[in-house]
mmCIF file of C-alpha atoms and ligand atoms in Angstrom:
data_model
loop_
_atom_site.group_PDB
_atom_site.id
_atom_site.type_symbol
_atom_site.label_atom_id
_atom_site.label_comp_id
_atom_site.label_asym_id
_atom_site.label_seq_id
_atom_site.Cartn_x
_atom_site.Cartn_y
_atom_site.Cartn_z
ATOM 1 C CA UNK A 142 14.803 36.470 -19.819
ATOM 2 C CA UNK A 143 11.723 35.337 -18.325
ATOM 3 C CA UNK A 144 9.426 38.107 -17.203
ATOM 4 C CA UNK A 145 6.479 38.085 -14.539
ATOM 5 C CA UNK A 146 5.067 40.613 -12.563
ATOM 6 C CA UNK A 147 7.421 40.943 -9.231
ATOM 7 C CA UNK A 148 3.903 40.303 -6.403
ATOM 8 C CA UNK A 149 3.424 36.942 -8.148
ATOM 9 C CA UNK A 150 6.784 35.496 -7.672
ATOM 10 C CA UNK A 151 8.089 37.483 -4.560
ATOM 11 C CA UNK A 152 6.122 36.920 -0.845
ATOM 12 C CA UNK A 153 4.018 40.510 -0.200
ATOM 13 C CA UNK A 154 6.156 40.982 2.931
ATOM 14 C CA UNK A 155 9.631 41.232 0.656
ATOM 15 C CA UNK A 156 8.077 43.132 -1.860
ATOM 16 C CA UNK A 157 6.402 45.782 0.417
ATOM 17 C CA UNK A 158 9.952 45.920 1.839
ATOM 18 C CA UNK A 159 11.595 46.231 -1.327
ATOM 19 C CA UNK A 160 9.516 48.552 -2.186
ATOM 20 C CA UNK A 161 9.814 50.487 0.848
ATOM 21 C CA UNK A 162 13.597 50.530 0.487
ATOM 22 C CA UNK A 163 13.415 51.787 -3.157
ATOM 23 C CA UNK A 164 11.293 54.633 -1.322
ATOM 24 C CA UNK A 165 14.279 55.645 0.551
ATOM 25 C CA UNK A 166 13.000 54.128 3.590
ATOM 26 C CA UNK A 167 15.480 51.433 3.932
ATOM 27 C CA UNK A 168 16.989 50.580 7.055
ATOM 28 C CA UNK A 169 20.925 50.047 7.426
ATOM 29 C CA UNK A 170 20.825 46.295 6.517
ATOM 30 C CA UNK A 171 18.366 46.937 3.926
ATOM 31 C CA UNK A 172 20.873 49.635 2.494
ATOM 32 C CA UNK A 173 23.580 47.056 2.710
ATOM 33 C CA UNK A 174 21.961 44.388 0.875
ATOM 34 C CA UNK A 175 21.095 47.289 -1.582
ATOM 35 C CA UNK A 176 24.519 48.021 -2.076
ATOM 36 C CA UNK A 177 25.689 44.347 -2.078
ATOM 37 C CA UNK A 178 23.259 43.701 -5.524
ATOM 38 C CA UNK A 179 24.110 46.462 -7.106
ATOM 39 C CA UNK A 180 28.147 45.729 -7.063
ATOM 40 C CA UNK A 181 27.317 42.186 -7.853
ATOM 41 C CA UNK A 182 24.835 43.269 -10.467
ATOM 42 C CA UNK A 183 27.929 44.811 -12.259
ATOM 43 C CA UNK A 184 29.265 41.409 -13.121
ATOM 44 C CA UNK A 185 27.614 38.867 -15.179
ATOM 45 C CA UNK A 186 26.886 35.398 -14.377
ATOM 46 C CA UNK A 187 29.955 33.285 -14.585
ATOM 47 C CA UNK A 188 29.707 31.302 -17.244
ATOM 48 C CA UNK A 189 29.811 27.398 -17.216
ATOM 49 C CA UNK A 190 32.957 25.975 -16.973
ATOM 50 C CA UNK A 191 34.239 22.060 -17.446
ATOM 51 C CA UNK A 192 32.579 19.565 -19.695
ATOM 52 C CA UNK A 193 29.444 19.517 -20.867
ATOM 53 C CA UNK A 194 26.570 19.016 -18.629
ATOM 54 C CA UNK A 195 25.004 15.993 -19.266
ATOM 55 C CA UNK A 196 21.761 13.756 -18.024
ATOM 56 C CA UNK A 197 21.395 10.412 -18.552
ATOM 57 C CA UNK A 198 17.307 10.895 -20.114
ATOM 58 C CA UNK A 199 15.929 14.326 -21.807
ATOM 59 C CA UNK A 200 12.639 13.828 -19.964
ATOM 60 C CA UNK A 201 11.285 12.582 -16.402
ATOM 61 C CA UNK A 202 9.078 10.131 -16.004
ATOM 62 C CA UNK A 203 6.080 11.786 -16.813
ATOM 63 C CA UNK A 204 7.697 12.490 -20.478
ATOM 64 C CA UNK A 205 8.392 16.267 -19.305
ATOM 65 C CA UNK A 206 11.765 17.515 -21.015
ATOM 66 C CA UNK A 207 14.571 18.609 -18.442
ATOM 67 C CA UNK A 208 15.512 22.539 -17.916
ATOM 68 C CA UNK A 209 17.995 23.199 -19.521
ATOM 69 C CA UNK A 210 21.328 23.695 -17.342
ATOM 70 C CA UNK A 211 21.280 27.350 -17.904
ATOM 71 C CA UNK A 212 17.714 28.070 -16.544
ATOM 72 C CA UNK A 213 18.264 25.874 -13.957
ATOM 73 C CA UNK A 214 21.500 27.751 -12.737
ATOM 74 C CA UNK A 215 19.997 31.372 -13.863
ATOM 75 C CA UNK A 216 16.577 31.361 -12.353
ATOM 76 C CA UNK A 217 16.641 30.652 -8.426
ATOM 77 C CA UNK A 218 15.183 31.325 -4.473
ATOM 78 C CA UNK A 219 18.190 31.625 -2.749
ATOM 79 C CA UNK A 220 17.404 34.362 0.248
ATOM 80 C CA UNK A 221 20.763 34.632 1.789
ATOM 81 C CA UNK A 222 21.917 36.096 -1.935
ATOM 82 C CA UNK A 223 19.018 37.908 -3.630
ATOM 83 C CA UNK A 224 15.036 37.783 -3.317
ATOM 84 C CA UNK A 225 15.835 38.339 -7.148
ATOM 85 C CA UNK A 226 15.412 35.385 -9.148
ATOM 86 C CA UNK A 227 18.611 36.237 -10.902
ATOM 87 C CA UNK A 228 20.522 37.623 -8.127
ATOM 88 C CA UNK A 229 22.012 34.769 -6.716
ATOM 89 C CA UNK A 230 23.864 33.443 -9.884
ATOM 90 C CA UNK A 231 25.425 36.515 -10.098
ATOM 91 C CA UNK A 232 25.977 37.096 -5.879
ATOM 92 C CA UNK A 233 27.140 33.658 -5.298
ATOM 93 C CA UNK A 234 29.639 33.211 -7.660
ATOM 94 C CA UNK A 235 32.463 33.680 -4.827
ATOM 95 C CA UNK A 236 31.004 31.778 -1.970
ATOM 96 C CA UNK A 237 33.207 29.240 -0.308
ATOM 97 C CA UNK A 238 31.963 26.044 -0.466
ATOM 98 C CA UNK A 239 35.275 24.143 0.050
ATOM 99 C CA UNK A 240 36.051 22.960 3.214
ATOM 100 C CA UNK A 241 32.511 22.076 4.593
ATOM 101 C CA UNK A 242 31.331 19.996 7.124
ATOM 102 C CA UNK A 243 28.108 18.816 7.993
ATOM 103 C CA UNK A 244 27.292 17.967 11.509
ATOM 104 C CA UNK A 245 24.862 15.292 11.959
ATOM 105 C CA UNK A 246 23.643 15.366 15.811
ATOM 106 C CA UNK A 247 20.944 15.157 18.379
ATOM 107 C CA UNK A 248 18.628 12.183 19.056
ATOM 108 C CA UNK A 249 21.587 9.837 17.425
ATOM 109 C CA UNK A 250 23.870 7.017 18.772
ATOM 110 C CA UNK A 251 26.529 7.741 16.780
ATOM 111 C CA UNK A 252 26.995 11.611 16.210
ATOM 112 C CA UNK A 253 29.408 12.664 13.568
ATOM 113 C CA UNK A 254 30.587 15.716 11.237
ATOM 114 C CA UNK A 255 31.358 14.647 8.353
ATOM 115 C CA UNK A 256 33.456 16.159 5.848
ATOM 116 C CA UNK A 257 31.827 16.933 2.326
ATOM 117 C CA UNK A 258 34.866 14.822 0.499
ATOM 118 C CA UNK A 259 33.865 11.908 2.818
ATOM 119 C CA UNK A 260 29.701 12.088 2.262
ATOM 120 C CA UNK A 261 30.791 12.359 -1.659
ATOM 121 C CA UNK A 262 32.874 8.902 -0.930
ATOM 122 C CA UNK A 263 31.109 6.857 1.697
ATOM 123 C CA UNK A 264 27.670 7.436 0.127
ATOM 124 C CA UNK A 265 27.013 6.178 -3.974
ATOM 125 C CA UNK A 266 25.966 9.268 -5.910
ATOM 126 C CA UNK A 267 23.118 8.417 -8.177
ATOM 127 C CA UNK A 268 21.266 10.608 -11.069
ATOM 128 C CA UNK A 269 17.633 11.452 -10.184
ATOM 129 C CA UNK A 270 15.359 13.300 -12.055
ATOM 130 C CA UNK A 271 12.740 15.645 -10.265
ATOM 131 C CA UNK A 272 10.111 18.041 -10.654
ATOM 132 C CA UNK A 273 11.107 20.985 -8.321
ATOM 133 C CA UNK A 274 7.586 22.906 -7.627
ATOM 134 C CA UNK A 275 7.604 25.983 -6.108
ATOM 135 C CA UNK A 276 5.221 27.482 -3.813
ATOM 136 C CA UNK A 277 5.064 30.563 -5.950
ATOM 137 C CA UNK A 278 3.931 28.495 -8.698
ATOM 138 C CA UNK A 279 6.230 27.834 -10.898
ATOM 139 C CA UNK A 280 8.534 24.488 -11.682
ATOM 140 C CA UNK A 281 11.161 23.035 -13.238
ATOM 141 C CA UNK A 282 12.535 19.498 -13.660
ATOM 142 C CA UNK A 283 15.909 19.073 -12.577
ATOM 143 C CA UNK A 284 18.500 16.080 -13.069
ATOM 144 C CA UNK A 285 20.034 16.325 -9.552
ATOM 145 C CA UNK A 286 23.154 14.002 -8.606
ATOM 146 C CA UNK A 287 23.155 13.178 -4.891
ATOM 147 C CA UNK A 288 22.301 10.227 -2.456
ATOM 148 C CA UNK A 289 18.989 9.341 -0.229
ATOM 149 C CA UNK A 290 19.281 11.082 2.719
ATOM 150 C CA UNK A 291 18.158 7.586 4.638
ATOM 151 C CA UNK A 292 21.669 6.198 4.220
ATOM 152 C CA UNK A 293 23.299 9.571 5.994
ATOM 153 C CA UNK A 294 20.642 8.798 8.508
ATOM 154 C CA UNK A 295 21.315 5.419 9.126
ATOM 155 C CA UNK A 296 24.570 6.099 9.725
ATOM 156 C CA UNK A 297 24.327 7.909 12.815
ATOM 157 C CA UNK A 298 21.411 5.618 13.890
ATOM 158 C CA UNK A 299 18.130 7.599 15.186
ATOM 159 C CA UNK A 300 17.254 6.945 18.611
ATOM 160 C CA UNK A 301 13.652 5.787 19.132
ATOM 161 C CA UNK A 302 12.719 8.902 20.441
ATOM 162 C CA UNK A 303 13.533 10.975 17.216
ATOM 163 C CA UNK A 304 10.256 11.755 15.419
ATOM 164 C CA UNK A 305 11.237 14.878 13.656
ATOM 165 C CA UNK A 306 14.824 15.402 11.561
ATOM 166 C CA UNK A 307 16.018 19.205 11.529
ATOM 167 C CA UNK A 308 18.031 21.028 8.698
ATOM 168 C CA UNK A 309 20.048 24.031 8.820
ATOM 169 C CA UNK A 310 21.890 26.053 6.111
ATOM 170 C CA UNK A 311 24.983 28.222 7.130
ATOM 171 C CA UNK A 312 24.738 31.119 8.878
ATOM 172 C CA UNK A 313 27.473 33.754 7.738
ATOM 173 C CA UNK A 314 26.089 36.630 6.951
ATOM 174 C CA UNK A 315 29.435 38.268 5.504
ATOM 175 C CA UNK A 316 29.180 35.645 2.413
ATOM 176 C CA UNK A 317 25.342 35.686 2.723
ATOM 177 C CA UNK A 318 24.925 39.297 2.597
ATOM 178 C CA UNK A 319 20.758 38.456 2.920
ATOM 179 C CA UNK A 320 21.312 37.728 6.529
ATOM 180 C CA UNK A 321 22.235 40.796 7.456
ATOM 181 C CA UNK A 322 18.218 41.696 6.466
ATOM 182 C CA UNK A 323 16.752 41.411 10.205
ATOM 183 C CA UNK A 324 13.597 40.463 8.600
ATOM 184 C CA UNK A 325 14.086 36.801 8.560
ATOM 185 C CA UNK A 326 14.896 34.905 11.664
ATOM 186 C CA UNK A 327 18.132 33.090 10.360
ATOM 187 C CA UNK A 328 19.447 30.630 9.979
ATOM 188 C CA UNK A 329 17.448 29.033 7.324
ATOM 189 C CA UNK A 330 15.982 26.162 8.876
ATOM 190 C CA UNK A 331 13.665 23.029 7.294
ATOM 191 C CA UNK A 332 12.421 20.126 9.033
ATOM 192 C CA UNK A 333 10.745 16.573 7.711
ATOM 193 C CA UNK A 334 9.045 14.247 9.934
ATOM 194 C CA UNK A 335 11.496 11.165 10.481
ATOM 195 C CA UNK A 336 9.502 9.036 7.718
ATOM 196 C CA UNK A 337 9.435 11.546 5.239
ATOM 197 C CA UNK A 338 13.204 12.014 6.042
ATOM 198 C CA UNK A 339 13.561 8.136 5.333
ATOM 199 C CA UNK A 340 11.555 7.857 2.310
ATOM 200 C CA UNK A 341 14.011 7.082 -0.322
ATOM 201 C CA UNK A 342 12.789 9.790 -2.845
ATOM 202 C CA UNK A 343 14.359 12.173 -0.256
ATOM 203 C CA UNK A 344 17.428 13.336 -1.513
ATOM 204 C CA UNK A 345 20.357 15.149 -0.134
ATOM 205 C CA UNK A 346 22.166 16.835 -3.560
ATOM 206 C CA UNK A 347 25.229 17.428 -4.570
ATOM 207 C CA UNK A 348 24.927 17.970 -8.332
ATOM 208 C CA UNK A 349 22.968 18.271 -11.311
ATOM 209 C CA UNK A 350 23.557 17.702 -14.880
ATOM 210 C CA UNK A 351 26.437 15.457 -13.702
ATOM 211 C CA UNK A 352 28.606 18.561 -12.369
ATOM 212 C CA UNK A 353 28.840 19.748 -8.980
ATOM 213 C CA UNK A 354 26.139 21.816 -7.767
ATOM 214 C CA UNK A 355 26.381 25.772 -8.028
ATOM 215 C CA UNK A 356 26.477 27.591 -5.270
ATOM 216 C CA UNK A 357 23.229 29.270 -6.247
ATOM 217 C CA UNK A 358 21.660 26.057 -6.545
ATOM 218 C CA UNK A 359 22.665 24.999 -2.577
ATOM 219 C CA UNK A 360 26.705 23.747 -2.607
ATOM 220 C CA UNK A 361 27.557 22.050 -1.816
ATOM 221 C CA UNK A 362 24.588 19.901 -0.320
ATOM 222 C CA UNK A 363 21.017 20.516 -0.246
ATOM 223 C CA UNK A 364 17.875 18.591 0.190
ATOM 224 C CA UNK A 365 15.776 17.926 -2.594
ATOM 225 C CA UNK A 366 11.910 16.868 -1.528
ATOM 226 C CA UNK A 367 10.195 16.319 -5.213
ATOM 227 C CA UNK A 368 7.084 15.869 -3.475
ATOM 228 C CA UNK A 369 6.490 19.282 -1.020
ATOM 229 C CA UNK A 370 6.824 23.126 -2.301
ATOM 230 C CA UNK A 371 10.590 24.249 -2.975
ATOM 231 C CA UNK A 372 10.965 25.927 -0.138
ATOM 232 C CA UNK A 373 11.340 22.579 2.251
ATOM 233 C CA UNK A 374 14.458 21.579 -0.024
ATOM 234 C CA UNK A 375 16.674 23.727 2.023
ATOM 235 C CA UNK A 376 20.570 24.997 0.784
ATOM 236 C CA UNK A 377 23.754 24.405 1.668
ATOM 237 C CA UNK A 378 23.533 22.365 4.914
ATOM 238 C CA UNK A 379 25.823 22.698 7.911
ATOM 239 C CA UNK A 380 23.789 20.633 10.529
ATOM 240 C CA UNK A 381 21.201 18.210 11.150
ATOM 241 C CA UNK A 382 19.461 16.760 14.028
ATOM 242 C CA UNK A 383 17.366 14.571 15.304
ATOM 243 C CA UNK A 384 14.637 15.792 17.615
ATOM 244 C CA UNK A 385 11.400 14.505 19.496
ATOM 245 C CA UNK A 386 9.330 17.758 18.271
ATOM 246 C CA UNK A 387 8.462 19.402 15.483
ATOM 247 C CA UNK A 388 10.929 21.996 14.048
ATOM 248 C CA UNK A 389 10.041 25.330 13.247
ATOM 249 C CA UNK A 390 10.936 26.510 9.781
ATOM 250 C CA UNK A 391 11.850 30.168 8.843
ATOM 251 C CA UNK A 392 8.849 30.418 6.942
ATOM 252 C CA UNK A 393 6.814 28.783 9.504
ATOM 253 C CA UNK A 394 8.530 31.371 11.759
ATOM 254 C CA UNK A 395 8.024 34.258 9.949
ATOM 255 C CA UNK A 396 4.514 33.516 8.451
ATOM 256 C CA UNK A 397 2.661 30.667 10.069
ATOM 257 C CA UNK A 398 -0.217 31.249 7.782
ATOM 258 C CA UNK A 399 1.040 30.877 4.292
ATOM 259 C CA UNK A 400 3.567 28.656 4.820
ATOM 260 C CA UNK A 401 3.017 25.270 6.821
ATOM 261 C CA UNK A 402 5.436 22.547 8.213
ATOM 262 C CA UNK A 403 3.848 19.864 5.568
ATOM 263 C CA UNK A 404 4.311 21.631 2.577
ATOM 264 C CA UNK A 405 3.403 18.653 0.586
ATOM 265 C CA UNK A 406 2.124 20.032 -3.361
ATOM 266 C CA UNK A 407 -1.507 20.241 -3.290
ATOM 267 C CA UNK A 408 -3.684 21.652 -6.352
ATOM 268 C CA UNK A 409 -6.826 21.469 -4.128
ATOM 269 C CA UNK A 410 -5.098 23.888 -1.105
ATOM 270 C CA UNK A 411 -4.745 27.358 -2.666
ATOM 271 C CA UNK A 412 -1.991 29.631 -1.031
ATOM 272 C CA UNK A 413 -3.815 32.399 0.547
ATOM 273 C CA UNK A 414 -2.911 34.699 -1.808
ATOM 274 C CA UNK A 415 -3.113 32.436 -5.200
ATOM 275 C CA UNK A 416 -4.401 29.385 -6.349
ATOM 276 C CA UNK A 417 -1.926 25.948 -6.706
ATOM 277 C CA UNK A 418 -4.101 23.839 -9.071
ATOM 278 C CA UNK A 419 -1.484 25.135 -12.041
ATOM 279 C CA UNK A 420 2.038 26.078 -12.403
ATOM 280 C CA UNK A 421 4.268 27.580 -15.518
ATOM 281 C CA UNK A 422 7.115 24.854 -16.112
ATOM 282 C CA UNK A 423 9.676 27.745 -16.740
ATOM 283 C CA UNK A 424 10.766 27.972 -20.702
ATOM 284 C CA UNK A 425 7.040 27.062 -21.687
ATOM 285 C CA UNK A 426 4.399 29.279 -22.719
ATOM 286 C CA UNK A 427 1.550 27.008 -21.401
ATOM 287 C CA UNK A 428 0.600 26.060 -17.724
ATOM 288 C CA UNK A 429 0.782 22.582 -16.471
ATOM 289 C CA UNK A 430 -2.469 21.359 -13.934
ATOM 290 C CA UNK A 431 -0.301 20.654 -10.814
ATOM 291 C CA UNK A 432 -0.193 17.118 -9.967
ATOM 292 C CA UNK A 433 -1.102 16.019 -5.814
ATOM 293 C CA UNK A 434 2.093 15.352 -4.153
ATOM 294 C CA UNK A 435 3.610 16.591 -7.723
ATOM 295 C CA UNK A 436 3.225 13.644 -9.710
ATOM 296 C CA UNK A 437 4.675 11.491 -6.613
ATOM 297 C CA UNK A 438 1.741 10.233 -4.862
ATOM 298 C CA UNK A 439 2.082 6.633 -5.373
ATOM 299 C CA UNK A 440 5.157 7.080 -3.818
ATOM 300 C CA UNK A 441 4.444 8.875 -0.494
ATOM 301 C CA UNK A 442 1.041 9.479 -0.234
ATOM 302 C CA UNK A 443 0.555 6.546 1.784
ATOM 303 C CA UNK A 444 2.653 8.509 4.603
ATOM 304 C CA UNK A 445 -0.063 10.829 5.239
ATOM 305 C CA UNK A 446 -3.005 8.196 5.981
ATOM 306 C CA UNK A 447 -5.453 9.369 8.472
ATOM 307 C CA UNK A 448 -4.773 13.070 7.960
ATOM 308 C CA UNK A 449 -6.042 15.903 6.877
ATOM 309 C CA UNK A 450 -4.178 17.392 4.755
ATOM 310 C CA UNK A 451 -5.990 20.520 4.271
ATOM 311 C CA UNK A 452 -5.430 21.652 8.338
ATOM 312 C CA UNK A 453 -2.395 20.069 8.224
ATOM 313 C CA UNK A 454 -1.007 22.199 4.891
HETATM 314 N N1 MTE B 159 18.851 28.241 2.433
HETATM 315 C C1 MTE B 159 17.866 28.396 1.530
HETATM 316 N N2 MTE B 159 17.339 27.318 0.952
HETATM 317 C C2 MTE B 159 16.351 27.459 0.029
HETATM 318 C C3 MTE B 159 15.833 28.742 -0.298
HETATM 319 C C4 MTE B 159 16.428 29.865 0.328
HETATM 320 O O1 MTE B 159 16.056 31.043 0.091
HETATM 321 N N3 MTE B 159 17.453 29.659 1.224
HETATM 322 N N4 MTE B 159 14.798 28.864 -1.197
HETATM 323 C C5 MTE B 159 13.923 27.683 -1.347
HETATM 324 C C6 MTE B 159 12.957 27.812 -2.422
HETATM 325 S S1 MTE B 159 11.635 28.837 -2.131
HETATM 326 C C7 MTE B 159 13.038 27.075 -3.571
HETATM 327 S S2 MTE B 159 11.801 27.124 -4.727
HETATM 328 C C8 MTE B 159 14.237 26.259 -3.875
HETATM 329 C C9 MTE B 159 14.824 26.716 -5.194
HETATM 330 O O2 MTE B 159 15.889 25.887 -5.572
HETATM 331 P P1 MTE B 159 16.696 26.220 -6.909
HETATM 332 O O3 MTE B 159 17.081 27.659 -6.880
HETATM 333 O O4 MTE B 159 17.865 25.292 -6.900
HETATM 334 O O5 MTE B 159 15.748 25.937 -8.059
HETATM 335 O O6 MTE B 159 15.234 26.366 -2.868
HETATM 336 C C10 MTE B 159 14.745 26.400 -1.540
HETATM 337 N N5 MTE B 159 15.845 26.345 -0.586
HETATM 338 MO MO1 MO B 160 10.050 28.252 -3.656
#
């Protein structure tokens, strides 16, 4: 069990509110989504089931080793379950993930919902090994399954006029007992500019560790952007469009000045209420210095030419 103090890993505006509802000044919802952890918090985290989980390498590229499967399915941001890091393995253990359908709109000439059985068959799945950093400062490296979110793209051809791709996770706030907290504008909602969208490290996942993802990690299909803070690699997608402006995120939404439409991981930009030049790679003792663009920069720094990236955070 990995233990850190609660105000480095949780945003101050959850854990005043937490700690406001453990006051006994919780609102309804609040007492709901009380109630909702502590009759999940009865039962323990399923445990894995199937084969083995396997990775084709033990390290990224950098020579980091891989999480192991269990951190990487015990340790997770999932809002809509828990603001607990281990809440959602043990909250989203019965959420439906089977049928989906994601609905791929807006500035498009072809416009389409497709059905998660056909993305898994119309688009190759792949292995790709990421760092996942997380705003809050720590990281992980994860072998996701999944398939470059370009080729979904393509597929429903962008218009011209599309500059901006929006993402949105499901909003049902009987299975995502965290939306019935009024705090958060929900749905959850992430956005890329259209060449970040098309960059080919931009991944839309469906696995890791060659099994299908947990819900906890985002099943069925999430993004995965190895490059920008966790928080743009939004969770179990229902619909994306394409729009002409930029989209507003829920964190952008609900605090514009910690959390900016860019995101991209930057040592030299410190959060305003902690530093980002290091991280803890969870299961080590040490820090890691946090890389620019986490370790990708040959890769996609070249998309942010001309701009500052300090106003534009
Ligand atoms: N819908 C949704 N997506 C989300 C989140 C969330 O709370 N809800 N948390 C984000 C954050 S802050 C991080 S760090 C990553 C964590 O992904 P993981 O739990 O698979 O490691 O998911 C991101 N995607
Ligand atoms: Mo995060």
């Amino acid at each position: 069990m990995i233990k850190i103090p609660s105000s480095e890993i949780t945003p101050e505006h959850v854990y005043l509110s937490r700690r406001a509802f453990m006051a006994g000044a919780g609102t309804l919802a609040a007492g709901a989504l009380l109630a909702a952890c502590g009759v999940a918090s009865e039962s323990p985290a399923a445990p894995p089931s199937g084969p083995a989980p396997v990775a084709s390498k033990a390290t990224d590229e950098l020579g980091d080793p891989l999480n192991s499967y269990e951190q990487i399915t015990t340790y997770n941001n999932f809002y809509e379950f828990s603001t607990d890091k281990a809440g959602p393995a043990r909250m989203a253990s019965g959420f439906k993930t089977s049928p989906w359908e994601v609905a791929v709109g807006g500035l498009v000439n072809k416009p389409q919902t497709f059905a998660m059985e056909d993305l898994l068959k119309q688009f190759d799945q792949e292995e790709r090994i990421y760092r996942l950093r997380c705003v809050e400062a720590w990281s992980m490296v994860i072998p996701w399954r999944g398939f470059s979110l370009s080729k979904l793209l393509k597929a429903v051809e962008p218009k011209a006029e599309a500059k901006f791709v929006r993402f949105e996770t499901l909003y049902d706030p009987n299975q995502l007992p965290g939306q019935q907290d009024g705090y958060f504008p929900w749905p959850y909602v992430e956005g890329l500019r259209v060449d970040e969208a098309m960059h080919d490290l931009t991944l839309l996942a469906t696995g890791l560790y060659g099994r299908d993802l947990t819900p906890q990690n985002g099943a069925p299909i999430r993004l995965a952007v190895p490059w920008k803070y966790g928080f743009k690699s939004i969770k179990s997608i229902v619909k994306i469009d394409l729009v002409d402006t930029m989209p507003t995120s829920l964190w952008m939404a609900s605090s514009p000045g910690e959390y900016g439409f860019y995101a991209n991981v930057n040592p030299d930009v410190s959060h305003p209420r902690w530093s980002q030049s290091s991280e803890r790679r969870i299961g080590e003792l040490g820090r890691h210095k946090t890389l620019p663009f986490n370790g990708y920069a040959d890769e996609v720094a070249s998309l942010y030419a001309g701009m500052d990236l300090k106003l534009n955070f």
